[in-house]
Tab-separated table of C-alpha atoms in Angstrom:
chain	number	residue	atom	x	y	z
A	270	MET	CA	67.215	22.592	-5.270
A	271	ILE	CA	70.026	23.577	-2.928
A	272	GLU	CA	71.247	21.342	-0.152
A	273	PRO	CA	73.016	22.703	2.903
A	274	SER	CA	75.636	19.994	3.138
A	275	GLN	CA	79.065	21.400	2.435
A	276	GLU	CA	80.287	17.895	1.718
A	277	GLU	CA	78.107	17.716	-1.337
A	278	PHE	CA	80.841	18.291	-3.891
A	279	PRO	CA	83.986	16.924	-2.296
A	280	SER	CA	86.834	18.860	-3.779
A	281	ALA	CA	89.732	16.886	-5.154
A	282	ASN	CA	91.935	19.863	-5.870
A	283	GLU	CA	92.788	20.871	-2.305
A	284	PRO	CA	96.493	20.643	-1.471
A	285	GLN	CA	97.179	17.672	0.790
A	286	LEU	CA	97.730	18.974	4.318
A	287	THR	CA	98.433	17.273	7.614
A	288	PRO	CA	97.641	18.929	10.957
A	289	GLU	CA	101.378	19.520	11.548
A	290	LEU	CA	101.864	21.080	8.136
A	291	ALA	CA	98.767	23.267	8.473
A	292	ILE	CA	99.897	24.535	11.891
A	293	ALA	CA	103.343	25.300	10.462
A	294	ASN	CA	101.763	27.002	7.428
A	295	LEU	CA	100.017	29.514	9.700
A	296	GLN	CA	103.462	31.203	9.797
A	297	SER	CA	104.414	30.621	6.169
A	298	SER	CA	105.907	33.538	4.248
A	299	ASP	CA	103.265	32.774	1.603
A	300	LEU	CA	100.147	34.589	2.867
A	301	SER	CA	97.813	32.455	0.775
A	302	LEU	CA	99.130	29.318	2.520
A	303	ARG	CA	98.418	30.907	5.906
A	304	TYR	CA	94.889	31.762	4.831
A	305	TYR	CA	94.244	28.258	3.530
A	306	ALA	CA	95.749	26.586	6.603
A	307	ALA	CA	93.458	28.542	8.950
A	308	TRP	CA	90.397	27.436	6.977
A	309	TRP	CA	91.656	23.841	6.809
A	310	LEU	CA	92.236	23.564	10.577
A	311	GLY	CA	88.635	24.598	11.205
A	312	LYS	CA	87.152	22.480	8.448
A	313	TYR	CA	88.845	19.313	9.710
A	314	ARG	CA	88.304	20.202	13.382
A	315	ILE	CA	91.988	19.937	14.318
A	316	LYS	CA	91.691	20.494	18.060
A	317	ALA	CA	95.380	20.075	18.939
A	318	SER	CA	96.490	22.782	21.330
A	319	ALA	CA	99.181	23.960	18.893
A	320	ALA	CA	96.432	24.563	16.311
A	321	VAL	CA	94.390	26.621	18.767
A	322	ASP	CA	97.501	28.582	19.826
A	323	GLY	CA	98.475	29.258	16.222
A	324	LEU	CA	94.994	30.469	15.328
A	325	ILE	CA	94.804	32.733	18.394
A	326	VAL	CA	98.061	34.373	17.258
A	327	ALA	CA	96.576	34.729	13.760
A	328	LEU	CA	93.707	36.801	15.231
A	329	GLU	CA	96.261	39.633	15.524
A	330	ASP	CA	97.777	39.198	12.077
A	331	GLU	CA	98.882	42.440	10.372
A	332	ALA	CA	100.475	40.999	7.230
A	333	ASP	CA	97.445	39.870	5.237
A	334	ARG	CA	95.336	42.905	4.167
A	335	THR	CA	92.708	43.495	1.463
A	336	GLU	CA	92.472	46.669	-0.619
A	337	LEU	CA	89.706	47.934	1.656
A	338	GLY	CA	91.784	47.315	4.779
A	339	GLY	CA	90.227	43.978	5.688
A	340	TYR	CA	92.055	41.156	7.468
A	341	PRO	CA	91.447	37.893	5.558
A	342	LEU	CA	93.587	35.705	7.836
A	343	ARG	CA	91.952	37.076	10.983
A	344	ARG	CA	88.533	36.275	9.497
A	345	ASN	CA	89.469	32.673	8.768
A	346	ALA	CA	91.193	32.222	12.128
A	347	ALA	CA	88.133	33.569	13.960
A	348	ARG	CA	85.828	31.229	12.007
A	349	ALA	CA	88.070	28.227	12.665
A	350	LEU	CA	88.294	28.878	16.402
A	351	GLY	CA	84.518	28.624	16.740
A	352	LYS	CA	84.638	25.159	15.233
A	353	LEU	CA	87.414	23.910	17.507
A	354	GLY	CA	85.426	24.531	20.688
A	355	ASP	CA	88.395	25.573	22.860
A	356	SER	CA	87.441	28.247	25.376
A	357	ARG	CA	90.994	29.629	25.381
A	358	ALA	CA	89.982	31.416	22.173
A	359	VAL	CA	87.318	33.520	23.902
A	360	PRO	CA	89.463	36.539	24.989
A	361	GLY	CA	90.993	36.861	21.518
A	362	LEU	CA	87.579	36.630	19.867
A	363	ILE	CA	86.171	39.267	22.230
A	364	LYS	CA	89.000	41.569	21.167
A	365	CYS	CA	88.099	40.901	17.525
A	366	LEU	CA	84.652	42.408	18.171
A	367	GLU	CA	86.453	45.792	18.111
A	368	CYS	CA	88.296	45.149	14.846
A	369	ASP	CA	87.837	47.711	12.027
A	370	ASP	CA	86.957	44.897	9.620
A	371	PHE	CA	83.220	44.106	9.628
A	372	TYR	CA	83.850	40.524	8.559
A	373	VAL	CA	86.273	39.904	11.444
A	374	ARG	CA	83.627	41.192	13.874
A	375	GLU	CA	81.019	38.992	12.225
A	376	ALA	CA	83.202	35.875	12.319
A	377	ALA	CA	84.092	36.515	15.971
A	378	ALA	CA	80.434	36.918	16.974
A	379	GLN	CA	79.508	33.723	15.093
A	380	SER	CA	82.258	31.799	16.816
A	381	LEU	CA	81.264	33.169	20.217
A	382	THR	CA	77.825	31.642	19.518
A	383	MET	CA	79.565	28.287	19.314
A	384	LEU	CA	81.787	28.845	22.384
A	385	PRO	CA	79.150	30.033	24.798
A	386	ASP	CA	80.929	32.137	27.404
A	387	ARG	CA	79.144	34.881	29.287
A	388	THR	CA	82.255	37.046	29.510
A	389	ALA	CA	81.592	38.070	25.897
A	390	ALA	CA	78.311	39.796	26.830
A	391	PRO	CA	79.572	43.389	27.419
A	392	ALA	CA	81.558	43.499	24.170
A	393	LEU	CA	78.628	42.054	22.189
A	394	MET	CA	76.186	44.493	23.785
A	395	LYS	CA	78.454	47.378	22.836
A	396	LEU	CA	77.904	46.489	19.161
A	397	LEU	CA	74.193	47.208	19.644
A	398	ASP	CA	74.993	50.834	20.687
A	399	GLY	CA	72.540	53.275	19.157
A	400	GLY	CA	69.887	50.586	18.817
A	401	VAL	CA	67.776	50.072	15.722
A	402	ALA	CA	68.107	53.746	14.702
A	403	GLN	CA	71.835	53.317	14.127
A	404	ALA	CA	71.548	49.824	12.633
A	405	VAL	CA	71.659	50.949	9.012
A	406	GLN	CA	73.346	49.860	5.821
A	407	VAL	CA	76.901	51.086	5.219
A	408	LEU	CA	76.893	53.226	2.080
A	409	GLY	CA	78.235	51.234	-0.866
A	410	ARG	CA	78.739	48.014	1.112
A	411	PRO	CA	76.561	44.908	1.215
A	412	HIS	CA	76.189	44.927	4.992
A	413	LEU	CA	74.887	46.913	7.964
A	414	VAL	CA	77.228	48.878	10.252
A	415	GLN	CA	77.495	45.909	12.630
A	416	PRO	CA	76.955	42.150	12.188
A	417	TYR	CA	73.633	42.380	14.054
A	418	GLU	CA	72.425	38.905	13.147
A	419	ALA	CA	75.530	37.254	14.580
A	420	VAL	CA	75.607	39.547	17.629
A	421	LEU	CA	71.955	38.869	18.526
A	422	GLU	CA	72.415	35.135	18.058
A	423	ALA	CA	75.533	35.144	20.227
A	424	LEU	CA	73.797	37.056	23.029
A	425	GLY	CA	71.025	34.453	22.993
A	426	ALA	CA	73.475	31.562	22.953
A	427	ILE	CA	75.461	32.834	25.944
A	428	ASN	CA	72.241	33.476	27.864
A	429	ALA	CA	72.920	37.198	28.313
A	430	THR	CA	69.603	38.055	29.977
A	431	GLU	CA	70.942	41.510	30.804
A	432	ALA	CA	70.762	42.246	27.046
A	433	ILE	CA	67.014	41.610	26.680
A	434	VAL	CA	66.098	45.297	26.683
A	435	LEU	CA	68.663	45.952	23.955
A	436	ILE	CA	67.591	42.979	21.836
A	437	GLN	CA	63.832	43.396	21.936
A	438	PRO	CA	63.699	46.527	19.702
A	439	PHE	CA	65.472	44.559	16.939
A	440	LEU	CA	62.258	42.526	16.472
A	441	GLU	CA	61.165	45.645	14.537
A	442	HIS	CA	64.364	46.071	12.505
A	443	PRO	CA	63.582	46.584	8.795
A	444	VAL	CA	65.782	43.645	7.715
A	445	PRO	CA	63.792	40.391	8.134
A	446	ARG	CA	66.902	38.290	8.861
A	447	VAL	CA	67.742	40.594	11.766
A	448	GLN	CA	64.170	40.226	13.048
A	449	CYS	CA	64.620	36.446	12.956
A	450	ALA	CA	67.869	36.663	14.898
A	451	ALA	CA	66.166	38.862	17.503
A	452	ALA	CA	63.245	36.424	17.824
A	453	ARG	CA	65.674	33.549	18.211
A	454	ALA	CA	67.622	35.326	20.951
A	455	MET	CA	64.469	36.503	22.738
A	456	TYR	CA	63.168	32.936	22.825
A	457	GLN	CA	66.430	31.640	24.224
A	458	LEU	CA	66.522	34.330	26.899
A	459	THR	CA	62.855	34.210	27.944
A	460	GLN	CA	61.546	30.787	26.738
A	461	GLU	CA	58.342	32.609	25.785
A	462	ALA	CA	56.385	30.900	23.013
A	463	MET	CA	55.444	34.176	21.302
A	464	TYR	CA	59.033	34.495	20.016
A	465	GLY	CA	59.071	30.948	18.676
A	466	GLU	CA	55.779	31.698	16.938
A	467	LEU	CA	57.356	34.709	15.186
A	468	LEU	CA	59.754	32.264	13.523
A	469	VAL	CA	56.954	29.812	12.709
A	470	LYS	CA	55.192	32.662	10.915
A	471	VAL	CA	58.268	33.170	8.729
A	472	LEU	CA	58.037	29.509	7.629
A	473	GLY	CA	54.767	30.368	5.902
A	474	GLY	CA	56.156	33.474	4.166
A	475	ASN	CA	57.026	33.739	0.504
A	476	ASP	CA	60.811	34.205	0.712
A	477	LEU	CA	62.601	30.857	0.381
A	478	ASN	CA	65.912	32.084	1.791
A	479	LEU	CA	64.161	33.525	4.810
A	480	ARG	CA	62.266	30.268	5.340
A	481	ARG	CA	65.634	28.502	5.395
A	482	VAL	CA	66.936	31.010	7.962
A	483	ALA	CA	63.873	30.419	10.167
A	484	LEU	CA	64.330	26.638	9.862
A	485	GLY	CA	67.885	27.061	11.138
A	486	ASP	CA	66.757	29.325	13.987
A	487	LEU	CA	63.970	26.977	15.100
A	488	GLY	CA	66.429	24.086	15.120
A	489	ALA	CA	68.904	26.127	17.159
A	490	ILE	CA	66.334	27.010	19.822
A	491	GLY	CA	64.635	23.586	19.739
A	492	TYR	CA	61.122	25.056	19.637
A	493	LEU	CA	59.079	21.852	19.781
A	494	ALA	CA	55.718	23.394	18.916
A	495	ALA	CA	57.093	24.139	15.445
A	496	ALA	CA	57.692	20.477	14.524
A	497	GLU	CA	54.729	20.003	12.187
A	498	ALA	CA	55.153	23.453	10.625
A	499	ILE	CA	58.792	22.602	9.919
A	500	ALA	CA	57.871	19.309	8.250
A	501	GLN	CA	55.302	21.081	6.059
A	502	CYS	CA	57.396	24.152	5.214
A	503	LYS	CA	58.087	24.746	1.522
A	504	ALA	CA	61.817	24.152	1.602
A	505	GLU	CA	64.247	21.377	0.794
A	506	ASN	CA	64.119	18.268	2.981
A	507	SER	CA	67.776	18.698	3.924
A	508	PHE	CA	67.016	22.014	5.666
A	509	LYS	CA	63.956	20.565	7.374
A	510	LEU	CA	65.911	17.538	8.615
A	511	ILE	CA	68.595	19.741	10.172
A	512	SER	CA	65.909	21.844	11.840
A	513	LEU	CA	64.084	18.795	13.244
A	514	LYS	CA	67.412	17.358	14.363
A	515	GLY	CA	67.803	20.470	16.542
A	516	LEU	CA	64.333	19.926	18.023
A	517	LEU	CA	65.131	16.272	18.660
A	518	GLU	CA	68.400	17.054	20.419
A	519	HIS	CA	66.608	19.512	22.716
A	520	GLN	CA	64.335	16.617	23.753
A	521	ILE	CA	67.260	14.438	24.832
A	522	PRO	CA	68.536	15.133	28.361
A	523	GLU	CA	72.094	16.447	28.206
A	524	LYS	CA	74.971	14.409	29.618
A	525	SER	CA	72.791	11.468	30.551
A	526	ASP	CA	74.407	8.109	29.995
A	527	VAL	CA	71.097	6.437	29.430
A	528	LEU	CA	69.376	7.931	26.440
A	529	SER	CA	65.638	7.773	26.939
A	530	LEU	CA	62.973	8.661	24.433
A	531	SER	CA	60.045	10.897	25.288
A	532	ASP	CA	56.846	10.861	23.229
A	533	ALA	CA	57.878	14.243	21.877
A	534	ALA	CA	61.211	12.859	20.672
A	535	ILE	CA	59.428	9.988	18.928
A	536	ARG	CA	57.024	12.434	17.306
A	537	VAL	CA	59.947	14.440	15.913
A	538	MET	CA	61.679	11.308	14.602
A	539	ASN	CA	58.508	10.152	12.857
A	540	LEU	CA	58.447	13.486	11.047
A	541	MET	CA	62.130	13.117	10.142
A	542	ASP	CA	61.522	9.616	8.769
A	543	SER	CA	58.801	11.004	6.498
A	544	LEU	CA	61.303	13.441	4.970
A	545	LEU	CA	63.846	10.833	3.871
B	1032	MET	CA	41.240	12.706	-23.237
B	1033	THR	CA	44.555	11.786	-21.594
B	1034	ASN	CA	46.425	13.188	-24.591
B	1035	GLU	CA	44.725	16.517	-24.110
B	1036	LEU	CA	45.632	16.567	-20.413
B	1037	ILE	CA	49.255	15.686	-21.269
B	1038	ARG	CA	49.287	18.637	-23.652
B	1039	GLY	CA	47.946	20.745	-20.792
B	1040	VAL	CA	51.052	19.878	-18.732
B	1041	ASP	CA	53.360	20.578	-21.680
B	1042	LEU	CA	51.773	23.969	-22.282
B	1043	ALA	CA	51.548	25.132	-18.646
B	1044	ASP	CA	53.559	28.356	-18.493
B	1045	THR	CA	53.180	29.323	-14.834
B	1046	PRO	CA	53.831	27.271	-11.679
B	1047	GLU	CA	50.134	27.512	-10.756
B	1048	LYS	CA	48.930	26.292	-14.179
B	1049	MET	CA	51.454	23.447	-13.944
B	1050	ILE	CA	50.058	22.305	-10.597
B	1051	THR	CA	46.477	22.356	-11.913
B	1052	ALA	CA	47.445	20.531	-15.124
B	1053	VAL	CA	49.335	17.824	-13.213
B	1054	GLN	CA	46.394	17.402	-10.832
B	1055	LYS	CA	44.025	16.834	-13.755
B	1056	LEU	CA	46.378	14.388	-15.433
B	1057	ALA	CA	46.962	12.519	-12.150
B	1058	ALA	CA	43.220	12.105	-11.656
B	1059	THR	CA	42.922	9.970	-14.832
B	1060	GLN	CA	45.049	7.180	-13.320
B	1061	ASP	CA	45.873	6.331	-16.929
B	1062	PRO	CA	49.192	4.503	-17.525
B	1063	ALA	CA	49.587	6.597	-20.678
B	1064	ALA	CA	50.325	9.530	-18.355
B	1065	ILE	CA	53.397	7.865	-16.823
B	1066	PRO	CA	56.176	9.450	-18.958
B	1067	THR	CA	54.689	12.923	-18.507
B	1068	LEU	CA	54.312	12.480	-14.753
B	1069	ILE	CA	57.957	11.417	-14.491
B	1070	ALA	CA	59.037	14.399	-16.598
B	1071	VAL	CA	57.342	16.710	-14.070
B	1072	PHE	CA	60.088	15.757	-11.537
B	1073	GLY	CA	62.494	17.815	-13.647
B	1074	TYR	CA	60.432	21.025	-13.733
B	1075	ASN	CA	61.673	22.422	-10.404
B	1076	ASN	CA	58.105	22.708	-9.120
B	1077	PRO	CA	57.975	20.826	-5.789
B	1078	ALA	CA	54.180	20.975	-5.417
B	1079	ALA	CA	53.638	19.576	-8.934
B	1080	ALA	CA	56.353	16.952	-8.397
B	1081	ALA	CA	54.694	15.769	-5.170
B	1082	ILE	CA	51.355	15.349	-6.990
B	1083	ALA	CA	53.056	13.475	-9.851
B	1084	SER	CA	54.898	11.209	-7.401
B	1085	ALA	CA	51.686	10.362	-5.517
B	1086	ALA	CA	49.975	9.560	-8.816
B	1087	LEU	CA	52.815	7.239	-9.858
B	1088	VAL	CA	52.755	5.471	-6.480
B	1089	ASN	CA	49.025	5.004	-7.021
B	1090	LEU	CA	49.645	3.440	-10.422
B	1091	GLY	CA	52.136	1.120	-8.739
B	1092	GLU	CA	54.041	-1.653	-10.477
B	1093	VAL	CA	52.987	-0.657	-13.979
B	1094	ALA	CA	55.013	2.567	-13.573
B	1095	VAL	CA	58.193	0.845	-12.405
B	1096	PRO	CA	59.892	0.008	-15.750
B	1097	GLN	CA	59.577	3.603	-16.966
B	1098	LEU	CA	60.609	5.033	-13.592
B	1099	LEU	CA	63.749	2.908	-13.759
B	1100	ALA	CA	64.475	3.835	-17.374
B	1101	GLN	CA	63.788	7.568	-17.024
B	1102	ILE	CA	66.030	8.427	-14.050
B	1103	ASP	CA	67.589	11.827	-14.679
B	1104	ASP	CA	71.352	11.500	-14.292
B	1105	TYR	CA	71.848	15.255	-14.639
B	1106	ASN	CA	69.310	16.650	-12.168
B	1107	TYR	CA	69.565	15.434	-8.591
B	1108	GLY	CA	66.316	17.131	-7.588
B	1109	ALA	CA	64.448	15.076	-10.178
B	1110	ARG	CA	66.421	11.975	-9.277
B	1111	ALA	CA	65.403	12.235	-5.615
B	1112	TYR	CA	61.718	12.216	-6.637
B	1113	SER	CA	62.277	9.151	-8.848
B	1114	ILE	CA	64.023	7.258	-6.058
B	1115	ARG	CA	61.418	8.296	-3.478
B	1116	THR	CA	58.645	7.125	-5.799
B	1117	LEU	CA	60.341	3.791	-6.469
B	1118	ALA	CA	60.882	3.321	-2.734
B	1119	ALA	CA	57.201	3.982	-2.033
B	1120	ILE	CA	56.015	1.532	-4.707
B	1121	ALA	CA	58.511	-0.947	-3.195
B	1122	ASP	CA	58.732	-3.169	-6.290
B	1123	PRO	CA	61.916	-5.212	-5.777
B	1124	ARG	CA	62.949	-4.714	-9.430
B	1125	ALA	CA	64.222	-1.336	-8.153
B	1126	LEU	CA	66.864	-3.029	-5.975
B	1127	GLY	CA	69.852	-2.388	-8.273
B	1128	VAL	CA	68.957	1.259	-8.813
B	1129	LEU	CA	68.396	1.849	-5.094
B	1130	ILE	CA	71.702	0.191	-4.180
B	1131	ASP	CA	73.550	2.331	-6.686
B	1132	ALA	CA	71.801	5.505	-5.506
B	1133	ALA	CA	72.368	4.794	-1.790
B	1134	ALA	CA	76.037	3.935	-2.175
B	1135	ASN	CA	77.233	6.122	-5.033
B	1136	ASP	CA	75.063	9.184	-5.581
B	1137	PHE	CA	76.640	12.502	-4.560
B	1138	ALA	CA	73.331	14.095	-3.496
B	1139	PRO	CA	72.311	13.397	0.125
B	1140	SER	CA	68.592	13.722	-0.693
B	1141	VAL	CA	68.887	10.894	-3.253
B	1142	ARG	CA	70.943	8.703	-0.924
B	1143	ARG	CA	68.544	9.110	2.012
B	1144	ALA	CA	65.509	8.231	-0.107
B	1145	ALA	CA	67.296	5.136	-1.430
B	1146	ALA	CA	68.421	4.019	2.033
B	1147	LYS	CA	64.894	4.179	3.389
B	1148	GLY	CA	63.586	2.315	0.331
B	1149	LEU	CA	66.154	-0.464	0.591
B	1150	GLY	CA	64.566	-1.663	3.810
B	1151	SER	CA	61.031	-1.995	2.570
B	1152	LEU	CA	60.982	-3.609	-0.901
B	1153	HIS	CA	58.403	-6.381	-1.378
B	1154	TRP	CA	60.898	-9.241	-1.465
B	1155	HIS	CA	58.242	-11.965	-1.683
B	1156	LYS	CA	57.435	-10.842	-5.223
B	1157	LEU	CA	60.785	-12.216	-6.362
B	1158	ASP	CA	61.292	-15.863	-7.324
B	1159	MET	CA	63.725	-18.130	-5.528
B	1160	PRO	CA	66.630	-17.741	-5.085
B	1161	GLU	CA	66.431	-13.961	-5.658
B	1162	SER	CA	63.880	-13.544	-2.861
B	1163	GLN	CA	66.640	-14.805	-0.539
B	1164	THR	CA	69.686	-13.073	-2.004
B	1165	ALA	CA	68.124	-9.681	-2.774
B	1166	PRO	CA	67.489	-8.600	0.849
B	1167	LYS	CA	71.043	-9.637	1.722
B	1168	LYS	CA	72.340	-7.258	-0.931
B	1169	ALA	CA	70.180	-4.512	0.540
B	1170	LEU	CA	71.617	-5.309	3.966
B	1171	GLU	CA	75.201	-5.106	2.704
B	1172	THR	CA	74.583	-1.662	1.231
B	1173	LEU	CA	72.847	-0.361	4.358
B	1174	LEU	CA	75.640	-1.635	6.604
B	1175	PHE	CA	78.152	0.056	4.300
B	1176	ILE	CA	76.451	3.467	4.328
B	1177	SER	CA	75.795	3.242	8.082
B	1178	GLU	CA	79.454	4.311	8.353
B	1179	ASP	CA	79.011	7.459	6.250
B	1180	THR	CA	80.463	10.713	7.594
B	1181	GLU	CA	77.182	12.600	7.046
B	1182	TRP	CA	74.753	12.142	9.967
B	1183	SER	CA	71.595	12.201	7.845
B	1184	ILE	CA	72.851	9.291	5.729
B	1185	ARG	CA	73.479	7.224	8.868
B	1186	TYR	CA	70.034	8.212	10.144
B	1187	ALA	CA	68.414	7.008	6.908
B	1188	ALA	CA	70.472	3.796	7.010
B	1189	ILE	CA	69.021	3.036	10.458
B	1190	VAL	CA	65.488	3.588	9.163
B	1191	GLY	CA	66.238	1.132	6.331
B	1192	LEU	CA	67.828	-1.403	8.681
B	1193	GLN	CA	64.901	-1.257	11.096
B	1194	THR	CA	62.454	-2.313	8.359
B	1195	LEU	CA	64.844	-4.904	6.973
B	1196	ALA	CA	64.970	-6.528	10.425
B	1197	ASN	CA	61.499	-7.911	9.700
B	1198	ILE	CA	63.347	-10.659	7.836
B	1199	PRO	CA	64.303	-13.266	10.484
B	1200	ASP	CA	67.555	-14.278	8.768
B	1201	LEU	CA	68.866	-10.722	8.824
B	1202	GLN	CA	67.987	-9.788	12.393
B	1203	GLN	CA	71.257	-10.873	13.956
B	1204	PRO	CA	73.665	-8.697	11.910
B	1205	ILE	CA	71.268	-5.748	12.170
B	1206	HIS	CA	71.028	-6.009	15.972
B	1207	THR	CA	74.793	-6.238	16.203
B	1208	ARG	CA	75.389	-3.204	14.008
B	1209	LEU	CA	72.807	-1.069	15.828
B	1210	LYS	CA	74.344	-1.920	19.197
B	1211	GLU	CA	77.752	-0.984	17.888
B	1212	MET	CA	76.513	2.345	16.466
B	1213	LEU	CA	74.741	3.192	19.713
B	1214	VAL	CA	78.130	3.201	21.429
B	1215	THR	CA	80.213	4.840	18.729
B	1216	ASP	CA	78.012	7.386	16.977
B	1217	ALA	CA	78.853	10.988	17.851
B	1218	GLU	CA	75.413	12.383	16.991
B	1219	THR	CA	72.672	12.416	19.617
B	1220	ALA	CA	69.996	12.409	16.913
B	1221	VAL	CA	71.438	9.260	15.329
B	1222	ARG	CA	71.681	7.476	18.681
B	1223	ALA	CA	68.082	8.436	19.469
B	1224	ARG	CA	66.934	6.927	16.176
B	1225	ILE	CA	68.811	3.702	16.995
B	1226	LEU	CA	66.974	3.480	20.325
B	1227	LEU	CA	63.664	3.953	18.564
B	1228	ALA	CA	64.543	1.170	16.106
B	1229	GLN	CA	65.507	-1.126	18.982
B	1230	ASN	CA	62.337	-0.324	20.939
B	1231	GLU	CA	60.036	-0.906	18.003
B	1232	LYS	CA	61.506	-3.942	16.334
B	1233	CYS	CA	64.509	-5.505	17.890
């Protein structure tokens, strides 16, 4: 049984950092300290403006390179910026979508999902150039030519309705996880139940990892009609609880001071209670 | 008869055969099946484990001593089923184990099951003064874990506290804590669950 909580095995062997030290370490001569500091600032949600500034600078780092030409520090900085929720990071992340390093592009697209800003739409759409026909595996690498999953999810999250015609063909992409991402985005952009139902269908499939992906997607889009199917899905309760939490949060009016409970919200909570 | 069915579980060599064998053994409702049913929690077969757990809940109190003694310290998946089963039987002899699991286990699934169970033990089955002191110990633990950093642990603590508020003596501290959490908790889902607890009980 795998649980999604990253806090599950708290690590005692991390060097003790403070926000000030981590920000300073972003410019350390020791590249491994820079790399660690970028991860740490995201992990502990250090939202100080000096942290955001330091990480934005790190998006253009040239010092830290892998043998294959990757940019480890840029990857970590891009991931951290998504977690800090500061929209000043958006232009730098958009620029990262053109980086040679697949993993930098992927991290940037994932973070743009968390910092929903419509100005990212053209650069994200560009990564879908060539459509499904061009969306193939890179020879000898464990990934496709572009981070399609993250790109599709980001386009859905920023409500890029102009991208619908580009996204829809990816429902037929041969990689099931990409299909899920397309269904998720299509639901967010159209609110049509048929796309939510595509994800519900995955919950009944025989691939556990894919069922977990669909649980995450259904939680992200808050597709209420899936509630019972989520509770009954053959997956760990931790994944189901996170998914139902997403449904529940979509039932609570945003930015209202007075939290009120609809019947639907109560229904979702009763299901959550049964999974404890 | 039961011995044969126990052997059937031991010999099952596919997940499907395991499920069928556990179903047959569960149907006997024979206390002699208890150790085997508990062992099924460790076989990484969720469908079989759910059947075994339901059978043990059905057997009730008679299964409690062995459930307490056979908790698997090395397999948190199995441990979660044990705790969930003890919580569902609700025999208050499980109090110490549930407190330890809720406060100290590293696995969230185990902690959540224990937190829910801590609210709903059958306190009246204890003699005085334990029937008075035991729910207070449960309360202390639930208040403690209601400050956990992980949202799902706080959520489960609220579910436990809501049930525990059926005890008149404990209502006041529970109301106070829920009010406080409603203001301070960062998670919408947790705040929604507090409202539900307040609407239903408090």
